[in-house]
Amino acid sequence: FNLFVSYRIKPTWALGETPDNTNPFISKLLGLSKVWHYLMNITTFILTFFVTQAYSVWRDMYRLSRGIQGRIQDIGLIVAATAERNSRNGKYTRKSEALINDVASFSRIFHAFMWAKYTKNFDILLTARGMNRMLSRGILTNEQYAILCALSSNDGPHHSCIMWIFIRCLRAIDEGTLVNNNDDRSLRDAIYSNILRLRGTYFDIGDLIDGRIPLAYAHFVQILVDSFLLIAPFALYPEMGVWSIAAVGLLTLFYSGLLDLAKILLDPLDNDNFYLKSVNMDIGVLIRESN
């Protein structure tokens, strides 16, 4: 646009000076410049609000992911604290060690399959190939592998895993491996509460992904920012002349950058593969932390 003005309009002002508003061509752009300034106010407000909404999605996902880890650790703490011990040396009995190992194994499998349900980077774990690899690595037993492979495609393996944890704990209470003094229901109620809280927390992840932002809202913001940046060279030239080149570059950097940042924050699990390297959560780290 600046080249077009230089060669076709034949400006009377020197390079780097403010254009002459009395020039017929420049005077026609003044009205567009005023409209663009109004559009800038609207775009700035809506874009910053959009980024704030996107960050709230990212923050909620982080809170839920840590909440899931917390519920798993709560269950492990209850089991470890109430498991039967040898009265002579205070060590766990063989049944208690088997219980703790089972709950820990079920928890690790649950956590991996749960994230595989919601994250495309790990969804291969839900396939026969992924489960076969877990079997070969000793993460799954032959019995667990057979049960999970027999599930229908609509049943997530993580649902079965959380049932294994639940049933194993209740059976341990009935057998006396989890010590429940005076047949008090508090231990059973604590296990019920933490299992249900864990289930509710990971269901919230699916709801958050499905309802993170209305598609029409995202499209509107994209069109608004694109229109704002497209008009910028024509609207800024009457005020800045050749310096509008640098100004448009900076505006594009920050406004389009904020929009891209919002898109990244709206995809905390990197399911859309928007950027190869971005600020998305590393689910592999979350899974390893629980191991």
Tab-separated table of C-alpha atoms in Angstrom:
chain	number	residue	atom	x	y	z
A	1	PHE	CA	0.000	0.000	0.000
A	2	ASN	CA	2.846	2.384	0.841
A	3	LEU	CA	4.467	1.629	-2.518
A	4	PHE	CA	1.173	2.299	-4.281
A	5	VAL	CA	0.897	5.705	-2.603
A	6	SER	CA	4.514	6.559	-3.413
A	7	TYR	CA	4.293	5.778	-7.131
A	8	ARG	CA	0.678	6.521	-8.056
A	9	ILE	CA	-0.448	9.309	-5.724
A	10	LYS	CA	2.788	11.312	-5.923
A	11	PRO	CA	2.854	12.602	-2.341
A	12	THR	CA	3.943	16.168	-1.594
A	13	TRP	CA	5.307	15.246	1.847
A	14	ALA	CA	8.771	13.889	2.504
A	15	LEU	CA	9.473	10.288	3.488
A	16	GLY	CA	8.839	9.838	7.199
A	17	GLU	CA	6.602	12.891	7.540
A	18	THR	CA	2.911	12.878	8.334
A	19	PRO	CA	0.820	12.816	5.120
A	20	ASP	CA	-0.953	15.976	3.989
A	21	ASN	CA	-4.616	15.727	4.950
A	22	THR	CA	-5.564	18.111	2.128
A	23	ASN	CA	-4.456	15.559	-0.430
A	24	PRO	CA	-7.619	14.153	-2.090
A	25	PHE	CA	-6.560	10.541	-1.604
A	26	ILE	CA	-5.533	11.021	2.045
A	27	SER	CA	-8.701	12.922	2.877
A	28	LYS	CA	-10.750	9.953	1.676
A	29	LEU	CA	-8.916	7.681	4.121
A	30	LEU	CA	-9.603	9.889	7.152
A	31	GLY	CA	-13.145	8.579	7.513
A	32	LEU	CA	-11.870	5.000	7.389
A	33	SER	CA	-9.301	5.894	10.027
A	34	LYS	CA	-12.021	7.051	12.420
A	35	VAL	CA	-14.019	3.862	11.869
A	36	TRP	CA	-10.864	1.816	12.479
A	37	HIS	CA	-10.251	3.531	15.826
A	38	TYR	CA	-13.770	2.626	16.941
A	39	LEU	CA	-13.130	-0.914	15.779
A	40	MET	CA	-9.863	-0.979	17.738
A	41	ASN	CA	-11.687	-0.280	21.000
A	42	ILE	CA	-14.185	-3.061	20.367
A	43	THR	CA	-11.501	-5.509	19.244
A	44	THR	CA	-9.261	-4.808	22.230
A	45	PHE	CA	-12.063	-5.310	24.723
A	46	ILE	CA	-13.461	-8.483	23.149
A	47	LEU	CA	-10.040	-10.033	22.518
A	48	THR	CA	-8.797	-9.472	26.070
A	49	PHE	CA	-12.044	-10.882	27.449
A	50	PHE	CA	-11.686	-13.866	25.102
A	51	VAL	CA	-8.149	-14.531	26.353
A	52	THR	CA	-9.399	-14.331	29.943
A	53	GLN	CA	-12.110	-16.888	29.197
A	54	ALA	CA	-9.568	-19.143	27.495
A	55	TYR	CA	-7.234	-18.940	30.473
A	56	SER	CA	-10.077	-19.935	32.783
A	57	VAL	CA	-10.508	-23.118	30.694
A	58	TRP	CA	-6.790	-23.867	30.984
A	59	ARG	CA	-6.853	-23.176	34.719
A	60	ASP	CA	-9.906	-25.394	35.259
A	61	MET	CA	-8.209	-28.228	33.396
A	62	TYR	CA	-5.108	-27.858	35.552
A	63	ARG	CA	-7.239	-27.853	38.708
A	64	LEU	CA	-9.099	-30.993	37.618
A	65	SER	CA	-5.894	-32.811	36.677
A	66	ARG	CA	-4.391	-32.089	40.088
A	67	GLY	CA	-7.701	-32.989	41.713
A	68	ILE	CA	-7.599	-36.433	40.129
A	69	GLN	CA	-4.085	-36.965	41.439
A	70	GLY	CA	-5.244	-35.822	44.859
A	71	ARG	CA	-8.168	-38.244	44.978
A	72	ILE	CA	-5.914	-41.136	43.928
A	73	GLN	CA	-3.457	-40.216	46.675
A	74	ASP	CA	-6.302	-39.935	49.202
A	75	ILE	CA	-7.430	-43.470	48.403
A	76	GLY	CA	-3.857	-44.718	48.663
A	77	LEU	CA	-3.416	-42.949	52.011
A	78	ILE	CA	-6.594	-44.484	53.434
A	79	VAL	CA	-5.540	-47.955	52.323
A	80	ALA	CA	-1.965	-47.573	53.595
A	81	ALA	CA	-3.067	-46.144	56.958
A	82	THR	CA	-5.773	-48.716	57.735
A	83	ALA	CA	-4.168	-51.847	56.263
A	84	GLU	CA	-3.615	-54.654	58.739
A	85	ARG	CA	-0.190	-54.792	60.398
A	86	ASN	CA	1.742	-57.382	62.353
A	87	SER	CA	1.257	-56.648	66.044
A	88	ARG	CA	4.824	-57.665	66.883
A	89	ASN	CA	6.843	-55.552	64.460
A	90	GLY	CA	4.287	-53.173	62.959
A	91	LYS	CA	4.936	-54.341	59.414
A	92	TYR	CA	2.209	-55.039	56.887
A	93	THR	CA	0.892	-58.573	56.690
A	94	ARG	CA	1.086	-60.470	53.420
A	95	LYS	CA	-2.574	-59.780	52.722
A	96	SER	CA	-2.038	-56.081	53.373
A	97	GLU	CA	0.947	-55.938	51.038
A	98	ALA	CA	-1.084	-57.671	48.346
A	99	LEU	CA	-3.925	-55.188	48.882
A	100	ILE	CA	-1.644	-52.150	48.691
A	101	ASN	CA	0.071	-53.462	45.561
A	102	ASP	CA	-3.284	-54.182	43.916
A	103	VAL	CA	-4.709	-50.737	44.681
A	104	ALA	CA	-1.498	-49.054	43.495
A	105	SER	CA	-1.515	-51.085	40.261
A	106	PHE	CA	-5.200	-50.400	39.594
A	107	SER	CA	-4.660	-46.694	40.272
A	108	ARG	CA	-1.775	-46.442	37.807
A	109	ILE	CA	-3.742	-48.260	35.115
A	110	PHE	CA	-6.814	-46.125	35.777
A	111	HIS	CA	-4.830	-42.896	35.505
A	112	ALA	CA	-3.240	-43.873	32.202
A	113	PHE	CA	-6.500	-45.052	30.628
A	114	MET	CA	-8.414	-42.040	31.946
A	115	TRP	CA	-6.095	-39.592	30.169
A	116	ALA	CA	-6.079	-41.793	27.070
A	117	LYS	CA	-9.841	-41.277	26.954
A	118	TYR	CA	-9.516	-37.487	26.740
A	119	THR	CA	-6.112	-36.965	25.091
A	120	LYS	CA	-5.389	-37.833	21.467
A	121	ASN	CA	-1.677	-38.158	22.201
A	122	PHE	CA	-2.401	-41.198	24.387
A	123	ASP	CA	-5.541	-42.647	22.780
A	124	ILE	CA	-3.493	-45.500	21.312
A	125	LEU	CA	-3.545	-47.030	24.796
A	126	LEU	CA	-7.251	-47.757	24.280
A	127	THR	CA	-6.560	-49.913	21.225
A	128	ALA	CA	-5.637	-53.592	21.196
A	129	ARG	CA	-2.121	-52.629	20.134
A	130	GLY	CA	-1.707	-50.285	23.104
A	131	MET	CA	-3.067	-52.777	25.619
A	132	ASN	CA	-0.886	-55.516	24.171
A	133	ARG	CA	2.139	-53.280	24.687
A	134	MET	CA	1.088	-52.637	28.295
A	135	LEU	CA	0.744	-56.397	28.755
A	136	SER	CA	4.212	-57.017	27.383
A	137	ARG	CA	5.656	-54.391	29.746
A	138	GLY	CA	3.998	-55.990	32.760
A	139	ILE	CA	1.629	-53.084	33.398
A	140	LEU	CA	-1.383	-55.321	32.748
A	141	THR	CA	-1.797	-58.923	33.791
A	142	ASN	CA	-3.183	-61.528	31.411
A	143	GLU	CA	-6.492	-61.522	33.277
A	144	GLN	CA	-6.778	-57.727	33.187
A	145	TYR	CA	-5.868	-57.687	29.513
A	146	ALA	CA	-8.593	-60.216	28.673
A	147	ILE	CA	-11.226	-58.297	30.645
A	148	LEU	CA	-10.389	-54.919	29.137
A	149	CYS	CA	-10.209	-56.235	25.572
A	150	ALA	CA	-13.667	-57.798	26.001
A	151	LEU	CA	-15.249	-54.429	26.782
A	152	SER	CA	-17.387	-52.766	24.149
A	153	SER	CA	-16.059	-49.671	22.395
A	154	ASN	CA	-18.406	-47.437	24.426
A	155	ASP	CA	-17.020	-48.628	27.769
A	156	GLY	CA	-13.814	-46.921	28.811
A	157	PRO	CA	-11.235	-49.158	30.507
A	158	HIS	CA	-10.810	-46.508	33.193
A	159	HIS	CA	-14.368	-47.183	34.380
A	160	SER	CA	-13.455	-50.819	34.963
A	161	CYS	CA	-10.242	-49.843	36.742
A	162	ILE	CA	-12.009	-47.601	39.227
A	163	MET	CA	-14.460	-50.426	39.912
A	164	TRP	CA	-11.519	-52.733	40.610
A	165	ILE	CA	-10.201	-50.254	43.186
A	166	PHE	CA	-13.637	-49.925	44.769
A	167	ILE	CA	-14.375	-53.655	44.960
A	168	ARG	CA	-10.872	-54.515	46.182
A	169	CYS	CA	-11.168	-52.049	49.065
A	170	LEU	CA	-14.649	-53.220	50.077
A	171	ARG	CA	-13.546	-56.843	49.972
A	172	ALA	CA	-10.538	-55.990	52.137
A	173	ILE	CA	-12.861	-54.427	54.717
A	174	ASP	CA	-15.027	-57.539	54.784
A	175	GLU	CA	-11.948	-59.749	55.130
A	176	GLY	CA	-10.443	-57.577	57.846
A	177	THR	CA	-7.390	-56.622	55.783
A	178	LEU	CA	-8.495	-53.020	56.113
A	179	VAL	CA	-8.970	-52.575	59.830
A	180	ASN	CA	-12.393	-51.175	60.655
A	181	ASN	CA	-12.587	-50.990	64.433
A	182	ASN	CA	-15.916	-51.796	66.075
A	183	ASP	CA	-17.535	-52.235	62.656
A	184	ASP	CA	-17.602	-48.453	62.281
A	185	ARG	CA	-18.902	-47.342	58.862
A	186	SER	CA	-16.558	-44.355	58.717
A	187	LEU	CA	-13.865	-46.261	56.786
A	188	ARG	CA	-16.356	-47.598	54.270
A	189	ASP	CA	-17.920	-44.145	53.920
A	190	ALA	CA	-14.488	-42.547	53.366
A	191	ILE	CA	-13.749	-44.970	50.540
A	192	TYR	CA	-17.176	-44.385	49.016
A	193	SER	CA	-16.688	-40.623	49.236
A	194	ASN	CA	-13.230	-40.565	47.619
A	195	ILE	CA	-14.175	-42.978	44.836
A	196	LEU	CA	-17.247	-40.923	43.964
A	197	ARG	CA	-15.286	-37.669	44.131
A	198	LEU	CA	-12.675	-39.179	41.830
A	199	ARG	CA	-15.369	-40.280	39.397
A	200	GLY	CA	-17.019	-36.874	39.435
A	201	THR	CA	-13.707	-35.103	38.866
A	202	TYR	CA	-12.700	-37.034	35.757
A	203	PHE	CA	-16.199	-36.718	34.323
A	204	ASP	CA	-15.804	-32.947	34.665
A	205	ILE	CA	-12.856	-33.127	32.244
A	206	GLY	CA	-15.094	-34.395	29.459
A	207	ASP	CA	-17.667	-31.722	30.187
A	208	LEU	CA	-14.983	-29.032	30.176
A	209	ILE	CA	-13.620	-30.164	26.806
A	210	ASP	CA	-17.070	-30.374	25.223
A	211	GLY	CA	-18.227	-26.981	26.492
A	212	ARG	CA	-15.007	-24.979	26.558
A	213	ILE	CA	-16.225	-22.225	24.158
A	214	PRO	CA	-19.105	-21.842	21.673
A	215	LEU	CA	-17.812	-22.241	18.125
A	216	ALA	CA	-19.702	-19.146	16.929
A	217	TYR	CA	-17.981	-17.060	19.614
A	218	ALA	CA	-14.521	-18.205	18.507
A	219	HIS	CA	-15.344	-17.545	14.838
A	220	PHE	CA	-16.649	-14.080	15.655
A	221	VAL	CA	-13.438	-13.142	17.481
A	222	GLN	CA	-11.339	-14.499	14.602
A	223	ILE	CA	-13.271	-12.439	12.035
A	224	LEU	CA	-13.114	-9.355	14.258
A	225	VAL	CA	-9.323	-9.533	14.675
A	226	ASP	CA	-8.754	-10.310	10.981
A	227	SER	CA	-10.910	-7.363	9.928
A	228	PHE	CA	-9.143	-5.052	12.364
A	229	LEU	CA	-5.683	-6.009	11.072
A	230	LEU	CA	-6.762	-5.978	7.423
A	231	ILE	CA	-7.992	-2.378	7.632
A	232	ALA	CA	-5.015	-1.215	9.732
A	233	PRO	CA	-2.630	-0.282	6.829
A	234	PHE	CA	-5.245	1.944	5.152
A	235	ALA	CA	-6.447	3.502	8.423
A	236	LEU	CA	-3.011	4.276	9.847
A	237	TYR	CA	-1.391	5.745	6.738
A	238	PRO	CA	-3.135	9.164	6.946
A	239	GLU	CA	-1.824	9.529	10.526
A	240	MET	CA	1.614	7.934	10.327
A	241	GLY	CA	2.666	7.737	6.733
A	242	VAL	CA	5.488	5.293	6.110
A	243	TRP	CA	5.710	4.554	9.836
A	244	SER	CA	2.432	2.725	9.498
A	245	ILE	CA	4.478	-0.228	8.213
A	246	ALA	CA	6.085	-0.729	11.631
A	247	ALA	CA	2.836	0.035	13.430
A	248	VAL	CA	0.888	-2.574	11.460
A	249	GLY	CA	3.646	-5.106	12.143
A	250	LEU	CA	3.438	-4.514	15.885
A	251	LEU	CA	-0.351	-4.613	15.896
A	252	THR	CA	-0.324	-7.891	13.981
A	253	LEU	CA	2.249	-9.351	16.359
A	254	PHE	CA	0.302	-8.548	19.507
A	255	TYR	CA	-3.317	-8.909	18.372
A	256	SER	CA	-2.838	-12.075	16.336
A	257	GLY	CA	-0.468	-13.318	19.052
A	258	LEU	CA	-3.126	-12.861	21.730
A	259	LEU	CA	-5.648	-14.665	19.560
A	260	ASP	CA	-3.252	-17.559	19.014
A	261	LEU	CA	-2.536	-17.650	22.747
A	262	ALA	CA	-6.266	-17.910	23.434
A	263	LYS	CA	-6.529	-20.836	20.990
A	264	ILE	CA	-3.690	-22.612	22.771
A	265	LEU	CA	-5.262	-22.045	26.185
A	266	LEU	CA	-8.575	-23.396	24.865
A	267	ASP	CA	-6.801	-26.641	23.967
A	268	PRO	CA	-4.915	-27.515	27.168
A	269	LEU	CA	-4.600	-31.201	26.205
A	270	ASP	CA	-3.224	-30.407	22.721
A	271	ASN	CA	-5.973	-32.377	20.969
A	272	ASP	CA	-6.169	-29.890	18.083
A	273	ASN	CA	-2.398	-29.911	17.474
A	274	PHE	CA	-2.492	-26.140	16.980
A	275	TYR	CA	1.225	-25.712	17.564
A	276	LEU	CA	4.006	-28.283	17.588
A	277	LYS	CA	5.528	-26.701	20.696
A	278	SER	CA	3.301	-24.650	22.957
A	279	VAL	CA	2.145	-24.207	26.540
A	280	ASN	CA	-0.146	-27.240	26.550
A	281	MET	CA	-0.059	-29.557	29.541
A	282	ASP	CA	2.312	-32.502	29.345
A	283	ILE	CA	0.014	-35.368	30.244
A	284	GLY	CA	2.960	-37.757	30.275
A	285	VAL	CA	4.341	-35.850	33.275
A	286	LEU	CA	1.023	-36.182	35.121
A	287	ILE	CA	0.955	-39.936	34.493
A	288	ARG	CA	4.574	-40.379	35.595
A	289	GLU	CA	3.933	-38.372	38.758
A	290	SER	CA	1.222	-40.841	39.751
A	291	ASN	CA	3.540	-43.790	39.213
